[in-house]
XYZ file of C-alpha atoms in Angstrom:
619
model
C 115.314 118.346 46.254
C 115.246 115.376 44.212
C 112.863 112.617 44.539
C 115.301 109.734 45.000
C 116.942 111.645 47.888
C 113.229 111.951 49.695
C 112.798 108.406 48.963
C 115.821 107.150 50.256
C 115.348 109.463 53.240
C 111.681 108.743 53.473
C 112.693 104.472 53.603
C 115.363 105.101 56.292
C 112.777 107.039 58.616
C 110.661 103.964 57.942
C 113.072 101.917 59.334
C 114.011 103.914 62.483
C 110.384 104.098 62.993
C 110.000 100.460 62.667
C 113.021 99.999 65.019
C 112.085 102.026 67.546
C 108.570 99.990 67.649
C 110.478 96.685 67.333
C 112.816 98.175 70.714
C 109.528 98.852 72.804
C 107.980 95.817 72.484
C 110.616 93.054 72.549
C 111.272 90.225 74.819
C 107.777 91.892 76.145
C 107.256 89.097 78.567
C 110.518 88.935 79.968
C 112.326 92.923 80.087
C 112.043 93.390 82.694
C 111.098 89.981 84.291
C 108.380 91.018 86.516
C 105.702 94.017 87.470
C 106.474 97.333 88.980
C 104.422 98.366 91.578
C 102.560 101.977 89.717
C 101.265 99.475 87.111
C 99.697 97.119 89.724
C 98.152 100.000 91.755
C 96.947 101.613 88.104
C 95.356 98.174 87.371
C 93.545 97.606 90.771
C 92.695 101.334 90.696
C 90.948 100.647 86.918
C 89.313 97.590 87.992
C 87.428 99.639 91.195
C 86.450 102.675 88.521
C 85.397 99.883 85.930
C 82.817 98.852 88.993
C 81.638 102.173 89.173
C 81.317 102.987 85.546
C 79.756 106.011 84.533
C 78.087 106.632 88.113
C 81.982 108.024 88.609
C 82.716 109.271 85.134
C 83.895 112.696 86.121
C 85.051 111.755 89.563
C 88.741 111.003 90.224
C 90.105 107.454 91.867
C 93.482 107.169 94.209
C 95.916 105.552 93.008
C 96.994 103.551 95.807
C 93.969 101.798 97.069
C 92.925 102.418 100.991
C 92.929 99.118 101.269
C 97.026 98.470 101.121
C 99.151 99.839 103.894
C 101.955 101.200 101.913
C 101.850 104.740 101.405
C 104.440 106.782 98.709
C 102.357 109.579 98.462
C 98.850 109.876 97.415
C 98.134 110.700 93.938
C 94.295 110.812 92.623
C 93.875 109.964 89.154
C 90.521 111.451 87.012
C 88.267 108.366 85.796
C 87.151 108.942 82.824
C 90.283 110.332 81.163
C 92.786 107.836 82.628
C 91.471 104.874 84.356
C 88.379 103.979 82.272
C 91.289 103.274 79.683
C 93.407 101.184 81.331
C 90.342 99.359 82.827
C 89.477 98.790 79.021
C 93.660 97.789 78.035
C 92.925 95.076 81.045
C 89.955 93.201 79.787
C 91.802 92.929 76.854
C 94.866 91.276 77.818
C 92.612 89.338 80.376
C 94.625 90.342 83.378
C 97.968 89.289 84.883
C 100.998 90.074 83.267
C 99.780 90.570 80.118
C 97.708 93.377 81.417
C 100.659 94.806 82.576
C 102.633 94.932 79.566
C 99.519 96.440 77.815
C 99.677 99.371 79.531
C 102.928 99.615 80.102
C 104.446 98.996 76.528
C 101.368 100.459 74.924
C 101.731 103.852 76.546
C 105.418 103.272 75.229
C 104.678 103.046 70.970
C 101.994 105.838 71.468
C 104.700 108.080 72.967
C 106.457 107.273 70.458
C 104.212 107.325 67.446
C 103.752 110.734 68.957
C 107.454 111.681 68.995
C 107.471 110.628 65.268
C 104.265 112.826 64.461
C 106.306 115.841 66.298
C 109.513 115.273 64.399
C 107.650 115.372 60.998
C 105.717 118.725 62.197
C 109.234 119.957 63.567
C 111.483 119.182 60.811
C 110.212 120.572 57.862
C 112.118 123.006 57.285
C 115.035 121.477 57.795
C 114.373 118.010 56.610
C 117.651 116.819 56.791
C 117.018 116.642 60.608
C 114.076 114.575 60.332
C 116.170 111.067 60.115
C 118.579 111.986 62.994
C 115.247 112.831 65.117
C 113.663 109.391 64.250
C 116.921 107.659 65.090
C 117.569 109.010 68.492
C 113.323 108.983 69.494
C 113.906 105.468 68.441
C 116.890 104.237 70.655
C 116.499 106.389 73.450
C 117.796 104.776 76.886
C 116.244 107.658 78.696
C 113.023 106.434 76.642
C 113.061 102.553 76.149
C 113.615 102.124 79.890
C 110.747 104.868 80.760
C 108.484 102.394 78.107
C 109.236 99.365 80.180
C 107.484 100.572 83.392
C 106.443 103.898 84.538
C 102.809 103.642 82.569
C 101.069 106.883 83.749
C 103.976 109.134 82.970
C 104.415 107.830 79.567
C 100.868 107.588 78.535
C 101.000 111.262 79.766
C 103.873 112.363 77.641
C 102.153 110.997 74.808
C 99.360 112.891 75.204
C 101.276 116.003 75.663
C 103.959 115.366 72.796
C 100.849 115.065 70.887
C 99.049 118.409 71.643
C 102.347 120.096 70.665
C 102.643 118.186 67.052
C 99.330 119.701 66.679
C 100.441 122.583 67.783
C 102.967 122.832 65.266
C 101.042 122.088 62.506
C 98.215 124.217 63.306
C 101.082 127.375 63.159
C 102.697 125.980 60.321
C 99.141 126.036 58.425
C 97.004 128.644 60.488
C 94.459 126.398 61.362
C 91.879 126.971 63.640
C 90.855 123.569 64.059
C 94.334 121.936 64.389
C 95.050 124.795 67.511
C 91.786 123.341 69.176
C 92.479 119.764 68.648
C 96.311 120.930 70.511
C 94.530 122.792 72.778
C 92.208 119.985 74.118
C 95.140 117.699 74.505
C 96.884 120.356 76.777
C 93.773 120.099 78.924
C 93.495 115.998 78.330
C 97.341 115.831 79.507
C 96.446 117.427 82.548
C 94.589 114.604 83.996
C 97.989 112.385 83.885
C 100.650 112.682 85.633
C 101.339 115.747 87.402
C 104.257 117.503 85.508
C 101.684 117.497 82.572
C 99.845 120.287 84.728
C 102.764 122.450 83.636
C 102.054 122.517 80.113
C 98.957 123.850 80.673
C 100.701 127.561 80.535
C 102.361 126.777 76.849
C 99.156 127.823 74.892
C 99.052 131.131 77.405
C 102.458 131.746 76.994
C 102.187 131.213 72.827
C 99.360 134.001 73.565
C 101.495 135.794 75.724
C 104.411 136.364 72.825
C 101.921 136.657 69.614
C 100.432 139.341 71.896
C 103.338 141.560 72.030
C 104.474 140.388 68.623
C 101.459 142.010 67.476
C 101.247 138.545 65.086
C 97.449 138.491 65.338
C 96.748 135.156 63.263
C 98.867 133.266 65.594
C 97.265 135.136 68.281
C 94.047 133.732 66.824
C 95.377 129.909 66.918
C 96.565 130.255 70.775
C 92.866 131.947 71.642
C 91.563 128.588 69.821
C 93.532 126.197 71.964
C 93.268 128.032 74.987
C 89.626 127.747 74.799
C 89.793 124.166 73.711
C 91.975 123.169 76.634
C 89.553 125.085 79.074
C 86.871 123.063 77.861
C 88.601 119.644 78.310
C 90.054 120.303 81.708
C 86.554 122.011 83.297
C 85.058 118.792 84.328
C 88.734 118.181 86.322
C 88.996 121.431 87.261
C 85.253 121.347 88.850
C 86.265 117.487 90.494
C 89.265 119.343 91.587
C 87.391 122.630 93.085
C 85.341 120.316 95.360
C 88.389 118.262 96.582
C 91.596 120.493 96.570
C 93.351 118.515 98.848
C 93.418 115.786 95.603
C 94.467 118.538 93.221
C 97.798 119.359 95.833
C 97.526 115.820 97.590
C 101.148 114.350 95.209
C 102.456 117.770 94.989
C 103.057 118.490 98.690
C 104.815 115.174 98.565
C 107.335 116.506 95.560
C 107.509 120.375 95.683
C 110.149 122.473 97.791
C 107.756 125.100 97.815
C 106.409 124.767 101.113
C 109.634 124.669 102.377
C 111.444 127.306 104.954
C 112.874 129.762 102.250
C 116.344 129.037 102.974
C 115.939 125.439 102.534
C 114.019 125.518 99.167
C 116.543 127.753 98.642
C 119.242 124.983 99.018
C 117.163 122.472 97.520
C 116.676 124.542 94.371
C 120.660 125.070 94.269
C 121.108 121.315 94.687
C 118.781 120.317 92.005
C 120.116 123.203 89.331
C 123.748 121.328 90.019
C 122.029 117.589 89.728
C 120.149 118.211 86.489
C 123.186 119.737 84.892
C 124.631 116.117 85.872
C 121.870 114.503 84.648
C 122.529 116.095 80.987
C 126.131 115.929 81.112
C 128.078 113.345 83.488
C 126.243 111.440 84.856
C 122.731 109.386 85.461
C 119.942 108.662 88.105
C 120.690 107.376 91.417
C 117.783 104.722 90.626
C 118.908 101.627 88.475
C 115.094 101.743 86.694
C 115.478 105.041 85.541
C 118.593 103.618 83.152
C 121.907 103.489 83.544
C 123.395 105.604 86.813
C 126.705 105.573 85.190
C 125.827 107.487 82.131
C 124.269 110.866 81.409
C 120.377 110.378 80.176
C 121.695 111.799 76.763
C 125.414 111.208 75.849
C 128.130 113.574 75.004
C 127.420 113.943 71.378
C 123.560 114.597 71.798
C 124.435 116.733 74.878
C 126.450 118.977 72.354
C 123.523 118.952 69.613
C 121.311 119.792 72.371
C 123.223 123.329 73.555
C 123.335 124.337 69.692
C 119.502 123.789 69.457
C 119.199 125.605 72.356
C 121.724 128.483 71.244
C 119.397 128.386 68.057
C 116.442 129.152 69.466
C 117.660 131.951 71.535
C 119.132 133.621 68.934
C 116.356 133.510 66.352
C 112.687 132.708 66.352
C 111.730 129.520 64.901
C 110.424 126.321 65.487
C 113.963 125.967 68.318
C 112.568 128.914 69.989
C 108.954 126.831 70.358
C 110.864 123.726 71.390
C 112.488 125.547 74.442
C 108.876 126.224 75.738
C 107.982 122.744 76.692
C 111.783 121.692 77.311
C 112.050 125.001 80.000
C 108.515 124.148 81.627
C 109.288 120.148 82.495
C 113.114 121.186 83.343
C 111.380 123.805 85.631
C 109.037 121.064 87.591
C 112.024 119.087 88.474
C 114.206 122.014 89.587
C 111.143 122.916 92.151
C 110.965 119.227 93.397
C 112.540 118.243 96.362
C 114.953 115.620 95.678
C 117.813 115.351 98.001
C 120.370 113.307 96.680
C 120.003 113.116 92.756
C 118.576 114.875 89.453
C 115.253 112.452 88.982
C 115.384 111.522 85.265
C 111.610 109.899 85.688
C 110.087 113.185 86.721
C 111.502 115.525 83.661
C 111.222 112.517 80.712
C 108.120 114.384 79.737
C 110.734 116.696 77.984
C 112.738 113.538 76.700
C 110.844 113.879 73.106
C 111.298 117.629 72.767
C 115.245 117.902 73.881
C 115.999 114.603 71.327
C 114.084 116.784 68.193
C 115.662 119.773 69.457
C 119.351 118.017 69.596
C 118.423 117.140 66.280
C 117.566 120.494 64.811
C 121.045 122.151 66.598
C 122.999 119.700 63.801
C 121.183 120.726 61.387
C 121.771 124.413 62.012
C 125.577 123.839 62.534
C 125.145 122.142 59.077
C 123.595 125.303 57.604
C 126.571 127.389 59.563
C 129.657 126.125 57.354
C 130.045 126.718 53.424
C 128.367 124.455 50.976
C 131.737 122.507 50.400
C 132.069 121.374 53.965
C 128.281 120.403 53.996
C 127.257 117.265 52.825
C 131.216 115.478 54.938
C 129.957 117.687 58.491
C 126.603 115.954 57.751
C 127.679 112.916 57.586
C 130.168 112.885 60.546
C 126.802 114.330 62.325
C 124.719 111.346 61.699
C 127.957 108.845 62.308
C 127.953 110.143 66.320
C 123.924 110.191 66.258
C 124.369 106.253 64.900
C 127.314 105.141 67.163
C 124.944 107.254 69.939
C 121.495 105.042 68.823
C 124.446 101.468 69.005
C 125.688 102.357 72.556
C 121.818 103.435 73.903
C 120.480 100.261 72.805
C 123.609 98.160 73.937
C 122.810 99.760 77.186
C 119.202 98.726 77.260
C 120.087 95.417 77.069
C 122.128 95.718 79.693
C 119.433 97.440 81.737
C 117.156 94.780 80.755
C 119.242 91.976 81.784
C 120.837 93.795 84.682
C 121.298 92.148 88.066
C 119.267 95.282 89.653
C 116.036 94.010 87.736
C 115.226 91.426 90.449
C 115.067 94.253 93.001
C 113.446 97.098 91.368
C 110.902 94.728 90.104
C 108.555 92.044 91.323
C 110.463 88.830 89.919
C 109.827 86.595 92.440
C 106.571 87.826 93.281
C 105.444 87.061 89.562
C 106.734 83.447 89.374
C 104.913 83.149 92.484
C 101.598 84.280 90.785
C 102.589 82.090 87.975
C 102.988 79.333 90.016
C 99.830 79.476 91.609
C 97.852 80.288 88.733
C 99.286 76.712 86.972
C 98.582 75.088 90.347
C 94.812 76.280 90.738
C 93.999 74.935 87.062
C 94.801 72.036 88.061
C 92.681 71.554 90.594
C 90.822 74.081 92.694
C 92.300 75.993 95.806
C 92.331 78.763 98.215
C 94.979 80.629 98.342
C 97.167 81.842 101.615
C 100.569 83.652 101.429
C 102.689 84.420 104.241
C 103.611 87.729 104.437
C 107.157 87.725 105.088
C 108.380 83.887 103.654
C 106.758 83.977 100.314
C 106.887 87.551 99.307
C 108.434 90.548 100.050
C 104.877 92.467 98.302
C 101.969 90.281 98.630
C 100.009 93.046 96.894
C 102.238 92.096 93.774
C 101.305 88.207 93.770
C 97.146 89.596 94.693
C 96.647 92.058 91.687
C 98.398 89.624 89.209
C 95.763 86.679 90.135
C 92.953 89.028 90.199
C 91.100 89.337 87.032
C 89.301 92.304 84.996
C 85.931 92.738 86.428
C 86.823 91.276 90.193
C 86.492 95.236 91.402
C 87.369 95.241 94.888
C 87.633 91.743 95.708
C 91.004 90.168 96.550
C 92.222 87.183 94.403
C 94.550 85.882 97.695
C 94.064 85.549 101.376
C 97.254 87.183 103.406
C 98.295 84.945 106.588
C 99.662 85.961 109.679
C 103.300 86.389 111.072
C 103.557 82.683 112.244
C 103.369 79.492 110.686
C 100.979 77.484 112.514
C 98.841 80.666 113.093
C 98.836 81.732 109.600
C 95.300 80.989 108.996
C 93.006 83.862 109.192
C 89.844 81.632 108.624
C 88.423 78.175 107.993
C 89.010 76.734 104.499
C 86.305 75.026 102.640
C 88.443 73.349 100.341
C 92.318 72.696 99.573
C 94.907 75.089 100.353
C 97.892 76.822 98.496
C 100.129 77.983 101.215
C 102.906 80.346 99.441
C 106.070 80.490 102.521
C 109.630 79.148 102.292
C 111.252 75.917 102.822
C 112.681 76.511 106.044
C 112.823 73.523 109.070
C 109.931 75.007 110.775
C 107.720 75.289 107.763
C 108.610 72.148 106.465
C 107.415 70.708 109.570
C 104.739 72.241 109.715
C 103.583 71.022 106.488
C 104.543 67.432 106.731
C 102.231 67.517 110.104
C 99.283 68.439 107.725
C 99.875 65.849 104.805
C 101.166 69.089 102.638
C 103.366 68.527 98.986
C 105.381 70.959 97.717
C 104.142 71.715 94.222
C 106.684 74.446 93.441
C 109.376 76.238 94.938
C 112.098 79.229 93.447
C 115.134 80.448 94.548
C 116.376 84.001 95.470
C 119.366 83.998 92.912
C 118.078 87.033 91.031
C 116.283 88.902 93.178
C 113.417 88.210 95.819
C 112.545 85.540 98.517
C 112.767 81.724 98.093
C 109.875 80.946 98.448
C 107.939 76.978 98.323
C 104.265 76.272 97.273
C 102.154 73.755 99.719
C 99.252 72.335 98.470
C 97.428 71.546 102.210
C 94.280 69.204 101.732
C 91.281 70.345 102.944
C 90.442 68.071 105.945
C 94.220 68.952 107.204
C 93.630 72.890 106.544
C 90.524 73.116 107.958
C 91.510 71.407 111.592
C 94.921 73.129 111.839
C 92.293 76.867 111.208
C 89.668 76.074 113.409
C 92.417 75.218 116.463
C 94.559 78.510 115.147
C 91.387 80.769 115.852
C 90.701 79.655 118.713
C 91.341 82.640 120.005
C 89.514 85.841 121.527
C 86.636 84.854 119.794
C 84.023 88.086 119.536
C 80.514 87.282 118.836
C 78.332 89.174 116.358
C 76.596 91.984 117.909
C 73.258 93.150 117.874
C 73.617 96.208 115.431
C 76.509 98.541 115.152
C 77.871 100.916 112.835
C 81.598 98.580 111.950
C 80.604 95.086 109.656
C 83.011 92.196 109.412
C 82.283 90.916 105.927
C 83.858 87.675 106.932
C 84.193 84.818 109.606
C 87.723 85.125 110.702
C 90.936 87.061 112.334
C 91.179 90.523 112.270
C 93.962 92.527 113.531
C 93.284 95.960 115.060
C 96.134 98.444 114.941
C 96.712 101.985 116.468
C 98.988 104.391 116.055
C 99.364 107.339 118.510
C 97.336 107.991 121.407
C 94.323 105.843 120.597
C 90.947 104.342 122.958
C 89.009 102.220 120.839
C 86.044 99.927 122.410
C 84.432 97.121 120.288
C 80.975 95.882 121.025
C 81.671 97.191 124.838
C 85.261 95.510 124.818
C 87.946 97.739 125.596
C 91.003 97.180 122.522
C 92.933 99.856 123.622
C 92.529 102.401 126.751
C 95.503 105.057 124.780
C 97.338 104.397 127.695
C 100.540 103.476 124.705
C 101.493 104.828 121.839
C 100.279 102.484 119.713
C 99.732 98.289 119.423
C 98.461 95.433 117.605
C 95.508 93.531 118.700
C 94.344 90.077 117.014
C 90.433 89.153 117.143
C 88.443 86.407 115.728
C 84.841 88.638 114.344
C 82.002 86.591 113.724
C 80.632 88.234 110.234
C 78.035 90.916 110.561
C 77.838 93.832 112.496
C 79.756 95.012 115.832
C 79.470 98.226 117.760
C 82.909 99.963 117.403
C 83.690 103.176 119.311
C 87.118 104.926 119.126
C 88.829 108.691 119.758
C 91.742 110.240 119.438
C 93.272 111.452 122.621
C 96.259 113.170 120.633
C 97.573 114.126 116.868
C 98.815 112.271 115.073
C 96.215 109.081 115.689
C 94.367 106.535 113.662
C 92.878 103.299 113.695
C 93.304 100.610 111.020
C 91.204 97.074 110.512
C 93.181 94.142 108.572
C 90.421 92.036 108.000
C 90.787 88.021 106.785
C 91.833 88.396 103.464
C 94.810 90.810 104.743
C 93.851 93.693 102.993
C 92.578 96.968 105.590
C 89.317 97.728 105.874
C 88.326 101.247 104.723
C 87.125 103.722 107.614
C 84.770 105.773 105.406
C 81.387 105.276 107.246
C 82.447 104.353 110.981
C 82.709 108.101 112.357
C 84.107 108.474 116.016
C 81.982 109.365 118.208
């Protein structure tokens, strides 16, 4: 091959490379405009395991905090693989948005990077394929939008895209220590997301096929990464042992395996038929997956795709190897239990291994036709994969700048955050936010004013329903009061001597919501006459502590009694209630039961966060 042609190919790999960097980390602030909610809960969960340091090293952390009523499915995330991290990524960027685009574009260009490292391990053979690889990794929609939010499945892809570069090169050189460095990112991957628990089976299934291949040096290399992925996933797999019910806790949520057999058998059907879709006519249901109106890869790709497949079926080579990891992630999604729509989140662990592989099927039709048709098939080949990279980035943009943003994302809720932020350096506040005028998530507006280091404590106070009983304790100096500018609330504020110091409207998503600044003679009368009500005393000892002066609402669901300090709260006479106290801080004697299943208890306490139950056993 002559050197000018390397060179020439070697500068426009360069460029793609550069490109696809430049794509991940544009307009960083602003595409989308605001947070999604798996990057606030990662950043609140990293902040608690940052407070714990090593004393949790080899424990694991939920991802949504006990602490936040909103529930989508527990998933427990190991500390020192995952969260330590992203702790680390946060005091970097110093917290806010910024820490949010750290870990979300971050986890984006090493994906990538990795992608790159896996094209140059799968390619070189055919080399010809390397550029076409690099372009579509680069320009991705299916990838770019993945980059832009969902953090843990990304960084988790990169991990795993990485084990199976080394991979790769440890077969392509029979080296012992490459396999082991592949194998330990198998078992690294594993503490991610949970798809990447599939790939755990690709070094046993390498094994598996040098085994009856008789091939015993690459039976060699998959003993040496099945060992080293042992070794990195035994301290999970021991966390794991001792808590199953974290290990299956995110799974029950997705799989269709504990389904009646006929309907997992429907389910299965259903998803076979929506995945197909996915690949070939059309996208995800969910605008921040991409596009809905487009296939995750187009028609061209979709067409490269089946050869590389047909490829690897037909002959062993690196096509064959590529199928592993692309059949595995497929697999996970057919077994989940989507009811409507192919999800193109949950299988875009495979996104970097069916682009390479799309890549390598042109290059084998390439190889298919006689030399004289070669070099013009080539060409038309990398004309579609260009006019493919033109029309996924057009449609980035588009899903960028798309009027779904302001819903699938926190927009308001971050100007809000901004807003406050400008106002408290200014001068110094407290901060209240209605719950249902200001912000549709007030856990959005709480984790972006928090800062690295704050652990467990809550950067806003949440008020009640009303307006003039909002307060859920005294003030002790000015207030921000985050609501709306409706008649009621703008009464209520010019009662109290309140300015508006900013205000947004809902015209791309969100609540309209206005900024009072209350002063702190005003705030503290209009509290102290608000809480005036069912006041409770501290008691004398008792195993439930109010860490603060201030209302707390009680709140049952199903048949509940529950008795504090010798009060009866609720007799489980109904099937559930709210109940609104004002605790003096310290201890109270707090005594409930369950009178039928399902039945719990949960504590809101001043700051409008829950209080966790771990410690106040019923009797």
């Amino acid at each position: 091959m002559s050197g000018p042609r390397v060179t020439a190919r070697a500068a426009f790999v360069a460029a793609a490379s550069f490109l696809g960097i430049y794509l991940r980390v544009v307009k960083a602030g602003d595409w989308p405009p605001g947070p999604w909610i798996d990057e606030l809960y990662f950043l609140r969960a990293a902040r608690l395991a940052a407070v714990d340091g090593l004393g949790a090293l080899f424990g694991t952390t939920p991802m949504q905090p006990p602490d936040f009523l909103f529930s989508n499915g527990w998933r427990y995330y190991p500390t020192h693989l995952f969260l330590l991290p992203l702790a680390a990524a946060d005091r970097l960027a110093g917290g806010g948005m910024a820490s949010v685009r750290l870990i979300a574009l971050g986890s984006g260009v090493l994906l990538f990077l990795a992608s790159i490292a896996l094209a140059f391990e799968a390619t070189r053979d055919r080399p010809d394929a390397l550029l076409p690889s690099a372009l579509l990794l680069a320009t991705s929609l299916w990838m770019l939008t993945q980059a832009r939010w969902a953090c843990d499945v990304v960084l988790t892809s990169a991990v795993v895209t990485a084990a199976f570069a080394a991979g790769l090169r440890a077969w392509r050189r029979s080296s012992l220590p490459w396999a082991a460095v592949s194998g330990a990112l198998f078992g690294l991957g594993a503490a991610g997301y949970v798809s990447a628990r599939l790939a755990l089976v690709l070094p046993v299934a390498v094994l598996v096929g040098a085994w009856l291949a008789r091939n015993r040096a690459a039976r060699r290399l998959a003993l040496a990464a099945l060992f080293a992925e042992i070794v990195a996933i035994a301290p999970l797999a021991i966390t794991y042992a001792r808590h199953p019910d974290r290990l299956t806790a995110h799974v029950k949520d997705l799989s269709i395996v504990g389904r009646p057999a006929a309907a997992a058998g429907r389910a299965f059907v259903a998803n076979v038929r929506d995945y197909t879709a996915l690949f070939f006519t059309r996208g995800d249901a969910i605008p921040r997956h991409g596009d809905p109106n487009r296939p995750v890869v187009l028609a061209g790709v979709a067409l490269l795709l089946v050869v590389g497949a047909l490829a690897g079926v037909a002959r062993a080579g690196i096509e064959r190897l590529l199928l592993l990891p692309i059949g595995v992630f497929l697999a996970g999604g057919l077994l989940a239990r989507d009811a409507d729509s192919a999800n193109a989140s949950r299988v875009s662990l495979s996104a970097p291994f069916v682009l390479v592989l799309a890549a390598l099927g042109g290059a084998a039709l390439v190889e298919a036709l006689p030399a004289r048709h070669r070099r013009s098939f080539a060409a038309a080949l990398l004309g579609v994969v260009v006019v493919t990279a033109f029309l996924d980035v057009e449609g980035f943009v588009r899903w960028a700048t798309g009027s779904h943003v302001g819903n699938s994302f926190g927009v308001s809720e971050r100007r809000l955050a901004d807003a406050i932020g400008r106002e408290r350096l200014r001068a110094p506040a407290e901060i209240l936010v209605h719950p249902r005028r200001a912000a549709r998530n007030v856990y959005f507006v709480d984790v972006l004013l928090g800062a690295p280091g704050d652990g467990a404590r809550h950067a806003v106070g949440i008020g009640t329903a009303g307006v003039e009983t909002a307060w859920t304790r005294v003030p002790s100096s000015d207030v921000l009061f985050a609501a709306d500018g409706s008649p009621e609330v703008l009464t209520a504020m010019a009662d109290l001597g309140a300015s508006a110091v900013a205000s947004a409207d809902p015209g791309d998503g969100g609540l309209a919501w206005v900024l009072y600044r209350i002063p702190r003679e005003a705030a503290a009368l209009a509290a102290r006459r608000a809480l005036e009500i069912f006041p409770v005393g501290p008691g004398a000892g008792g195993n439930f502590v109010a860490p603060l002066d201030g209302l707390y609402v009680f709140t049952t669901r199903g048949g509940m009694r529950a008795a504090l300090d010798r009060r009866m709260l609720f007799d489980g006479s109904g099937n559930g209630g709210d109940l609104v106290l004002r605790l003096a801080k310290g201890p109270h004697a707090l005594a409930w039961e369950r009178l039928r299943a399902p039945a719990g208890l949960v504590i809101v306490a001043p700051d409008g966060f829950a209080l966790p139950m771990a410690g106040v056993n019923p009797p």
